[in-house]
Amino acid sequence: MTRRISRPLVILGTLGAALLLTAATATAGSGTQDRPATSAGSHRNVPVGVWEGAVAIPGGEVEATMSFNSDGTLCLVAPPPGPDGGVEGAGRWVSTGQNTFDFRVAERFFDGTGATTGFLRATHSAVVHAGRFGSSGTGAFYDADWVRLDSFTTTSRMHRTSPVPVTC
């Protein structure tokens, strides 16, 4: 696995940040976000919004931005693709308690022509407190043919930059 592939894969998978599975909500922060969403019954709105921070992976940290939506989906907002390619990712999150949630992400890495160069999948458990969350979990890198290249443990430290999610 090259360093070029692992850096984008980590960004998307460790959050993540951001890509597919699970569902629903969580609590956090302060104010009205701590109250149940009226349409979701017992579900909480907590990770809903945009979050920025760092994801720790073997060999370093990667900066990432993720958007969590009230319908239980999430997506990677940054880093944006460049002329040499990039990464795209999406996932799902679900409330597991008053200030806790789990999320799963899947990311696709691609080169400047748009050809897939690899994938990342990650699963995290997060705890929200005062507009921040920390998470820990596991991830795995795959090549373009879904052959597993590496698996690892990971953590993230994120802070909310907006209570309003962005469309990805």
JSON list of C-alpha atoms in Angstrom, two decimals:
[
{"chain": "A", "resi": 1, "resn": "MET", "atom": "CA", "xyz": [0.00, 0.00, 0.00]},
{"chain": "A", "resi": 2, "resn": "THR", "atom": "CA", "xyz": [1.36, 3.41, -0.85]},
{"chain": "A", "resi": 3, "resn": "ARG", "atom": "CA", "xyz": [1.29, 6.39, 1.48]},
{"chain": "A", "resi": 4, "resn": "ARG", "atom": "CA", "xyz": [-0.82, 8.27, -1.08]},
{"chain": "A", "resi": 5, "resn": "ILE", "atom": "CA", "xyz": [-3.61, 5.71, -0.80]},
{"chain": "A", "resi": 6, "resn": "SER", "atom": "CA", "xyz": [-3.46, 5.32, 2.98]},
{"chain": "A", "resi": 7, "resn": "ARG", "atom": "CA", "xyz": [-3.71, 9.05, 3.79]},
{"chain": "A", "resi": 8, "resn": "PRO", "atom": "CA", "xyz": [-7.04, 9.57, 1.96]},
{"chain": "A", "resi": 9, "resn": "LEU", "atom": "CA", "xyz": [-8.36, 6.22, 3.14]},
{"chain": "A", "resi": 10, "resn": "VAL", "atom": "CA", "xyz": [-7.67, 7.10, 6.74]},
{"chain": "A", "resi": 11, "resn": "ILE", "atom": "CA", "xyz": [-9.36, 10.46, 6.43]},
{"chain": "A", "resi": 12, "resn": "LEU", "atom": "CA", "xyz": [-12.57, 8.97, 5.24]},
{"chain": "A", "resi": 13, "resn": "GLY", "atom": "CA", "xyz": [-12.64, 5.78, 7.25]},
{"chain": "A", "resi": 14, "resn": "THR", "atom": "CA", "xyz": [-11.58, 7.00, 10.62]},
{"chain": "A", "resi": 15, "resn": "LEU", "atom": "CA", "xyz": [-14.30, 9.50, 10.90]},
{"chain": "A", "resi": 16, "resn": "GLY", "atom": "CA", "xyz": [-15.13, 10.02, 9.83]},
{"chain": "A", "resi": 17, "resn": "ALA", "atom": "CA", "xyz": [-15.66, 10.60, 8.62]},
{"chain": "A", "resi": 18, "resn": "ALA", "atom": "CA", "xyz": [-17.39, 9.39, 6.49]},
{"chain": "A", "resi": 19, "resn": "LEU", "atom": "CA", "xyz": [-19.44, 6.71, 4.72]},
{"chain": "A", "resi": 20, "resn": "LEU", "atom": "CA", "xyz": [-22.04, 3.90, 4.88]},
{"chain": "A", "resi": 21, "resn": "LEU", "atom": "CA", "xyz": [-24.25, 1.95, 7.36]},
{"chain": "A", "resi": 22, "resn": "THR", "atom": "CA", "xyz": [-26.28, 2.08, 10.62]},
{"chain": "A", "resi": 23, "resn": "ALA", "atom": "CA", "xyz": [-29.00, 4.72, 11.38]},
{"chain": "A", "resi": 24, "resn": "ALA", "atom": "CA", "xyz": [-30.41, 7.55, 13.47]},
{"chain": "A", "resi": 25, "resn": "THR", "atom": "CA", "xyz": [-29.24, 9.88, 16.28]},
{"chain": "A", "resi": 26, "resn": "ALA", "atom": "CA", "xyz": [-27.42, 11.04, 19.45]},
{"chain": "A", "resi": 27, "resn": "THR", "atom": "CA", "xyz": [-27.12, 13.88, 21.99]},
{"chain": "A", "resi": 28, "resn": "ALA", "atom": "CA", "xyz": [-24.53, 16.50, 22.72]},
{"chain": "A", "resi": 29, "resn": "GLY", "atom": "CA", "xyz": [-23.60, 20.09, 23.16]},
{"chain": "A", "resi": 30, "resn": "SER", "atom": "CA", "xyz": [-26.05, 22.41, 24.81]},
{"chain": "A", "resi": 31, "resn": "GLY", "atom": "CA", "xyz": [-29.35, 24.14, 24.28]},
{"chain": "A", "resi": 32, "resn": "THR", "atom": "CA", "xyz": [-32.11, 22.73, 22.10]},
{"chain": "A", "resi": 33, "resn": "GLN", "atom": "CA", "xyz": [-29.85, 20.09, 20.59]},
{"chain": "A", "resi": 34, "resn": "ASP", "atom": "CA", "xyz": [-30.10, 18.14, 23.84]},
{"chain": "A", "resi": 35, "resn": "ARG", "atom": "CA", "xyz": [-33.86, 17.67, 23.44]},
{"chain": "A", "resi": 36, "resn": "PRO", "atom": "CA", "xyz": [-35.31, 14.82, 21.40]},
{"chain": "A", "resi": 37, "resn": "ALA", "atom": "CA", "xyz": [-36.08, 15.67, 17.80]},
{"chain": "A", "resi": 38, "resn": "THR", "atom": "CA", "xyz": [-39.87, 15.89, 17.47]},
{"chain": "A", "resi": 39, "resn": "SER", "atom": "CA", "xyz": [-40.00, 13.67, 14.41]},
{"chain": "A", "resi": 40, "resn": "ALA", "atom": "CA", "xyz": [-37.60, 11.08, 15.78]},
{"chain": "A", "resi": 41, "resn": "GLY", "atom": "CA", "xyz": [-39.27, 10.27, 19.09]},
{"chain": "A", "resi": 42, "resn": "SER", "atom": "CA", "xyz": [-36.58, 9.10, 21.50]},
{"chain": "A", "resi": 43, "resn": "HIS", "atom": "CA", "xyz": [-33.72, 9.83, 19.10]},
{"chain": "A", "resi": 44, "resn": "ARG", "atom": "CA", "xyz": [-31.42, 12.75, 19.79]},
{"chain": "A", "resi": 45, "resn": "ASN", "atom": "CA", "xyz": [-30.02, 15.34, 17.40]},
{"chain": "A", "resi": 46, "resn": "VAL", "atom": "CA", "xyz": [-26.54, 15.46, 18.84]},
{"chain": "A", "resi": 47, "resn": "PRO", "atom": "CA", "xyz": [-24.09, 14.79, 16.07]},
{"chain": "A", "resi": 48, "resn": "VAL", "atom": "CA", "xyz": [-26.33, 16.61, 13.57]},
{"chain": "A", "resi": 49, "resn": "GLY", "atom": "CA", "xyz": [-24.22, 19.32, 11.95]},
{"chain": "A", "resi": 50, "resn": "VAL", "atom": "CA", "xyz": [-20.72, 19.77, 10.58]},
{"chain": "A", "resi": 51, "resn": "TRP", "atom": "CA", "xyz": [-17.66, 18.57, 12.50]},
{"chain": "A", "resi": 52, "resn": "GLU", "atom": "CA", "xyz": [-13.95, 19.16, 11.89]},
{"chain": "A", "resi": 53, "resn": "GLY", "atom": "CA", "xyz": [-10.97, 17.54, 13.51]},
{"chain": "A", "resi": 54, "resn": "ALA", "atom": "CA", "xyz": [-8.21, 14.98, 13.38]},
{"chain": "A", "resi": 55, "resn": "VAL", "atom": "CA", "xyz": [-8.29, 11.25, 12.90]},
{"chain": "A", "resi": 56, "resn": "ALA", "atom": "CA", "xyz": [-5.35, 9.27, 14.26]},
{"chain": "A", "resi": 57, "resn": "ILE", "atom": "CA", "xyz": [-4.12, 6.43, 12.10]},
{"chain": "A", "resi": 58, "resn": "PRO", "atom": "CA", "xyz": [-0.98, 4.35, 12.07]},
{"chain": "A", "resi": 59, "resn": "GLY", "atom": "CA", "xyz": [1.81, 6.76, 11.24]},
{"chain": "A", "resi": 60, "resn": "GLY", "atom": "CA", "xyz": [0.07, 10.06, 12.01]},
{"chain": "A", "resi": 61, "resn": "GLU", "atom": "CA", "xyz": [-3.10, 12.13, 11.93]},
{"chain": "A", "resi": 62, "resn": "VAL", "atom": "CA", "xyz": [-5.36, 13.26, 9.11]},
{"chain": "A", "resi": 63, "resn": "GLU", "atom": "CA", "xyz": [-7.58, 16.36, 9.15]},
{"chain": "A", "resi": 64, "resn": "ALA", "atom": "CA", "xyz": [-11.20, 15.79, 8.11]},
{"chain": "A", "resi": 65, "resn": "THR", "atom": "CA", "xyz": [-14.62, 17.45, 7.98]},
{"chain": "A", "resi": 66, "resn": "MET", "atom": "CA", "xyz": [-17.84, 15.45, 8.21]},
{"chain": "A", "resi": 67, "resn": "SER", "atom": "CA", "xyz": [-21.53, 16.29, 8.03]},
{"chain": "A", "resi": 68, "resn": "PHE", "atom": "CA", "xyz": [-24.03, 14.30, 10.15]},
{"chain": "A", "resi": 69, "resn": "ASN", "atom": "CA", "xyz": [-27.67, 14.53, 9.03]},
{"chain": "A", "resi": 70, "resn": "SER", "atom": "CA", "xyz": [-30.82, 14.06, 11.14]},
{"chain": "A", "resi": 71, "resn": "ASP", "atom": "CA", "xyz": [-31.88, 11.07, 9.01]},
{"chain": "A", "resi": 72, "resn": "GLY", "atom": "CA", "xyz": [-28.88, 9.07, 10.29]},
{"chain": "A", "resi": 73, "resn": "THR", "atom": "CA", "xyz": [-26.65, 9.60, 7.25]},
{"chain": "A", "resi": 74, "resn": "LEU", "atom": "CA", "xyz": [-23.21, 11.20, 7.17]},
{"chain": "A", "resi": 75, "resn": "CYS", "atom": "CA", "xyz": [-20.80, 12.26, 4.47]},
{"chain": "A", "resi": 76, "resn": "LEU", "atom": "CA", "xyz": [-17.25, 13.42, 4.08]},
{"chain": "A", "resi": 77, "resn": "VAL", "atom": "CA", "xyz": [-17.09, 17.15, 3.32]},
{"chain": "A", "resi": 78, "resn": "ALA", "atom": "CA", "xyz": [-13.33, 17.66, 3.20]},
{"chain": "A", "resi": 79, "resn": "PRO", "atom": "CA", "xyz": [-10.72, 17.21, 1.99]},
{"chain": "A", "resi": 80, "resn": "PRO", "atom": "CA", "xyz": [-12.10, 18.01, -1.47]},
{"chain": "A", "resi": 81, "resn": "PRO", "atom": "CA", "xyz": [-10.80, 16.14, -4.52]},
{"chain": "A", "resi": 82, "resn": "GLY", "atom": "CA", "xyz": [-7.97, 17.74, -6.47]},
{"chain": "A", "resi": 83, "resn": "PRO", "atom": "CA", "xyz": [-6.51, 17.32, -9.96]},
{"chain": "A", "resi": 84, "resn": "ASP", "atom": "CA", "xyz": [-4.63, 14.21, -8.81]},
{"chain": "A", "resi": 85, "resn": "GLY", "atom": "CA", "xyz": [-7.78, 12.60, -7.42]},
{"chain": "A", "resi": 86, "resn": "GLY", "atom": "CA", "xyz": [-9.21, 12.36, -3.95]},
{"chain": "A", "resi": 87, "resn": "VAL", "atom": "CA", "xyz": [-11.69, 10.57, -1.77]},
{"chain": "A", "resi": 88, "resn": "GLU", "atom": "CA", "xyz": [-15.43, 10.44, -1.32]},
{"chain": "A", "resi": 89, "resn": "GLY", "atom": "CA", "xyz": [-17.23, 8.87, 1.55]},
{"chain": "A", "resi": 90, "resn": "ALA", "atom": "CA", "xyz": [-20.58, 8.31, 3.20]},
{"chain": "A", "resi": 91, "resn": "GLY", "atom": "CA", "xyz": [-22.02, 6.37, 6.06]},
{"chain": "A", "resi": 92, "resn": "ARG", "atom": "CA", "xyz": [-24.62, 6.10, 8.78]},
{"chain": "A", "resi": 93, "resn": "TRP", "atom": "CA", "xyz": [-24.81, 6.89, 12.48]},
{"chain": "A", "resi": 94, "resn": "VAL", "atom": "CA", "xyz": [-27.07, 5.73, 15.31]},
{"chain": "A", "resi": 95, "resn": "SER", "atom": "CA", "xyz": [-27.65, 6.91, 18.86]},
{"chain": "A", "resi": 96, "resn": "THR", "atom": "CA", "xyz": [-26.45, 4.50, 21.53]},
{"chain": "A", "resi": 97, "resn": "GLY", "atom": "CA", "xyz": [-27.21, 6.63, 24.59]},
{"chain": "A", "resi": 98, "resn": "GLN", "atom": "CA", "xyz": [-27.78, 10.15, 25.82]},
{"chain": "A", "resi": 99, "resn": "ASN", "atom": "CA", "xyz": [-24.33, 11.41, 24.79]},
{"chain": "A", "resi": 100, "resn": "THR", "atom": "CA", "xyz": [-23.06, 8.52, 22.69]},
{"chain": "A", "resi": 101, "resn": "PHE", "atom": "CA", "xyz": [-23.39, 7.32, 19.12]},
{"chain": "A", "resi": 102, "resn": "ASP", "atom": "CA", "xyz": [-21.83, 4.85, 16.72]},
{"chain": "A", "resi": 103, "resn": "PHE", "atom": "CA", "xyz": [-21.01, 5.47, 13.09]},
{"chain": "A", "resi": 104, "resn": "ARG", "atom": "CA", "xyz": [-19.76, 3.50, 10.12]},
{"chain": "A", "resi": 105, "resn": "VAL", "atom": "CA", "xyz": [-18.15, 4.95, 7.05]},
{"chain": "A", "resi": 106, "resn": "ALA", "atom": "CA", "xyz": [-16.98, 3.69, 3.67]},
{"chain": "A", "resi": 107, "resn": "GLU", "atom": "CA", "xyz": [-14.67, 5.68, 1.45]},
{"chain": "A", "resi": 108, "resn": "ARG", "atom": "CA", "xyz": [-13.57, 5.37, -2.14]},
{"chain": "A", "resi": 109, "resn": "PHE", "atom": "CA", "xyz": [-10.18, 6.70, -3.24]},
{"chain": "A", "resi": 110, "resn": "PHE", "atom": "CA", "xyz": [-9.69, 7.70, -6.86]},
{"chain": "A", "resi": 111, "resn": "ASP", "atom": "CA", "xyz": [-6.98, 9.09, -9.12]},
{"chain": "A", "resi": 112, "resn": "GLY", "atom": "CA", "xyz": [-7.05, 12.13, -11.45]},
{"chain": "A", "resi": 113, "resn": "THR", "atom": "CA", "xyz": [-8.95, 10.16, -14.11]},
{"chain": "A", "resi": 114, "resn": "GLY", "atom": "CA", "xyz": [-11.64, 9.11, -11.64]},
{"chain": "A", "resi": 115, "resn": "ALA", "atom": "CA", "xyz": [-10.46, 5.50, -11.54]},
{"chain": "A", "resi": 116, "resn": "THR", "atom": "CA", "xyz": [-10.85, 3.83, -8.14]},
{"chain": "A", "resi": 117, "resn": "THR", "atom": "CA", "xyz": [-7.52, 3.20, -6.40]},
{"chain": "A", "resi": 118, "resn": "GLY", "atom": "CA", "xyz": [-8.79, 1.78, -3.12]},
{"chain": "A", "resi": 119, "resn": "PHE", "atom": "CA", "xyz": [-11.37, 1.75, -0.35]},
{"chain": "A", "resi": 120, "resn": "LEU", "atom": "CA", "xyz": [-11.57, 2.24, 3.39]},
{"chain": "A", "resi": 121, "resn": "ARG", "atom": "CA", "xyz": [-14.20, 1.04, 5.86]},
{"chain": "A", "resi": 122, "resn": "ALA", "atom": "CA", "xyz": [-14.32, 2.05, 9.51]},
{"chain": "A", "resi": 123, "resn": "THR", "atom": "CA", "xyz": [-16.59, 1.67, 12.54]},
{"chain": "A", "resi": 124, "resn": "HIS", "atom": "CA", "xyz": [-16.44, 4.09, 15.51]},
{"chain": "A", "resi": 125, "resn": "SER", "atom": "CA", "xyz": [-18.07, 4.61, 18.90]},
{"chain": "A", "resi": 126, "resn": "ALA", "atom": "CA", "xyz": [-18.23, 8.26, 19.97]},
{"chain": "A", "resi": 127, "resn": "VAL", "atom": "CA", "xyz": [-18.87, 10.27, 23.12]},
{"chain": "A", "resi": 128, "resn": "VAL", "atom": "CA", "xyz": [-20.15, 13.86, 22.80]},
{"chain": "A", "resi": 129, "resn": "HIS", "atom": "CA", "xyz": [-19.42, 16.57, 25.36]},
{"chain": "A", "resi": 130, "resn": "ALA", "atom": "CA", "xyz": [-19.63, 20.37, 25.09]},
{"chain": "A", "resi": 131, "resn": "GLY", "atom": "CA", "xyz": [-19.62, 20.64, 21.30]},
{"chain": "A", "resi": 132, "resn": "ARG", "atom": "CA", "xyz": [-16.86, 18.06, 20.84]},
{"chain": "A", "resi": 133, "resn": "PHE", "atom": "CA", "xyz": [-16.71, 14.35, 20.33]},
{"chain": "A", "resi": 134, "resn": "GLY", "atom": "CA", "xyz": [-14.03, 11.75, 20.65]},
{"chain": "A", "resi": 135, "resn": "SER", "atom": "CA", "xyz": [-14.29, 8.36, 19.03]},
{"chain": "A", "resi": 136, "resn": "SER", "atom": "CA", "xyz": [-12.42, 5.10, 18.80]},
{"chain": "A", "resi": 137, "resn": "GLY", "atom": "CA", "xyz": [-12.81, 2.19, 16.49]},
{"chain": "A", "resi": 138, "resn": "THR", "atom": "CA", "xyz": [-11.36, 0.00, 13.81]},
{"chain": "A", "resi": 139, "resn": "GLY", "atom": "CA", "xyz": [-10.70, 0.43, 10.13]},
{"chain": "A", "resi": 140, "resn": "ALA", "atom": "CA", "xyz": [-9.47, -1.50, 7.13]},
{"chain": "A", "resi": 141, "resn": "PHE", "atom": "CA", "xyz": [-7.89, -0.51, 3.81]},
{"chain": "A", "resi": 142, "resn": "TYR", "atom": "CA", "xyz": [-8.69, -2.35, 0.58]},
{"chain": "A", "resi": 143, "resn": "ASP", "atom": "CA", "xyz": [-7.25, -2.12, -2.91]},
{"chain": "A", "resi": 144, "resn": "ALA", "atom": "CA", "xyz": [-9.41, -1.33, -5.96]},
{"chain": "A", "resi": 145, "resn": "ASP", "atom": "CA", "xyz": [-10.48, -4.99, -6.16]},
{"chain": "A", "resi": 146, "resn": "TRP", "atom": "CA", "xyz": [-11.58, -5.10, -2.48]},
{"chain": "A", "resi": 147, "resn": "VAL", "atom": "CA", "xyz": [-8.56, -7.14, -1.40]},
{"chain": "A", "resi": 148, "resn": "ARG", "atom": "CA", "xyz": [-7.84, -6.25, 2.25]},
{"chain": "A", "resi": 149, "resn": "LEU", "atom": "CA", "xyz": [-4.46, -4.56, 2.59]},
{"chain": "A", "resi": 150, "resn": "ASP", "atom": "CA", "xyz": [-4.39, -3.57, 6.26]},
{"chain": "A", "resi": 151, "resn": "SER", "atom": "CA", "xyz": [-6.55, -3.22, 9.37]},
{"chain": "A", "resi": 152, "resn": "PHE", "atom": "CA", "xyz": [-5.94, -0.90, 12.30]},
{"chain": "A", "resi": 153, "resn": "THR", "atom": "CA", "xyz": [-7.37, 0.80, 15.38]},
{"chain": "A", "resi": 154, "resn": "THR", "atom": "CA", "xyz": [-8.14, 4.49, 15.21]},
{"chain": "A", "resi": 155, "resn": "THR", "atom": "CA", "xyz": [-9.35, 7.47, 17.23]},
{"chain": "A", "resi": 156, "resn": "SER", "atom": "CA", "xyz": [-10.70, 10.90, 16.36]},
{"chain": "A", "resi": 157, "resn": "ARG", "atom": "CA", "xyz": [-11.11, 14.27, 18.05]},
{"chain": "A", "resi": 158, "resn": "MET", "atom": "CA", "xyz": [-13.75, 16.48, 16.44]},
{"chain": "A", "resi": 159, "resn": "HIS", "atom": "CA", "xyz": [-15.42, 19.82, 17.19]},
{"chain": "A", "resi": 160, "resn": "ARG", "atom": "CA", "xyz": [-18.73, 21.11, 15.82]},
{"chain": "A", "resi": 161, "resn": "THR", "atom": "CA", "xyz": [-18.36, 24.00, 13.37]},
{"chain": "A", "resi": 162, "resn": "SER", "atom": "CA", "xyz": [-22.06, 24.28, 12.51]},
{"chain": "A", "resi": 163, "resn": "PRO", "atom": "CA", "xyz": [-25.30, 22.82, 13.92]},
{"chain": "A", "resi": 164, "resn": "VAL", "atom": "CA", "xyz": [-26.64, 22.76, 10.33]},
{"chain": "A", "resi": 165, "resn": "PRO", "atom": "CA", "xyz": [-25.50, 19.83, 8.16]},
{"chain": "A", "resi": 166, "resn": "VAL", "atom": "CA", "xyz": [-24.40, 20.40, 4.58]},
{"chain": "A", "resi": 167, "resn": "THR", "atom": "CA", "xyz": [-25.68, 18.55, 1.54]},
{"chain": "A", "resi": 168, "resn": "CYS", "atom": "CA", "xyz": [-23.09, 16.25, 0.07]}
]
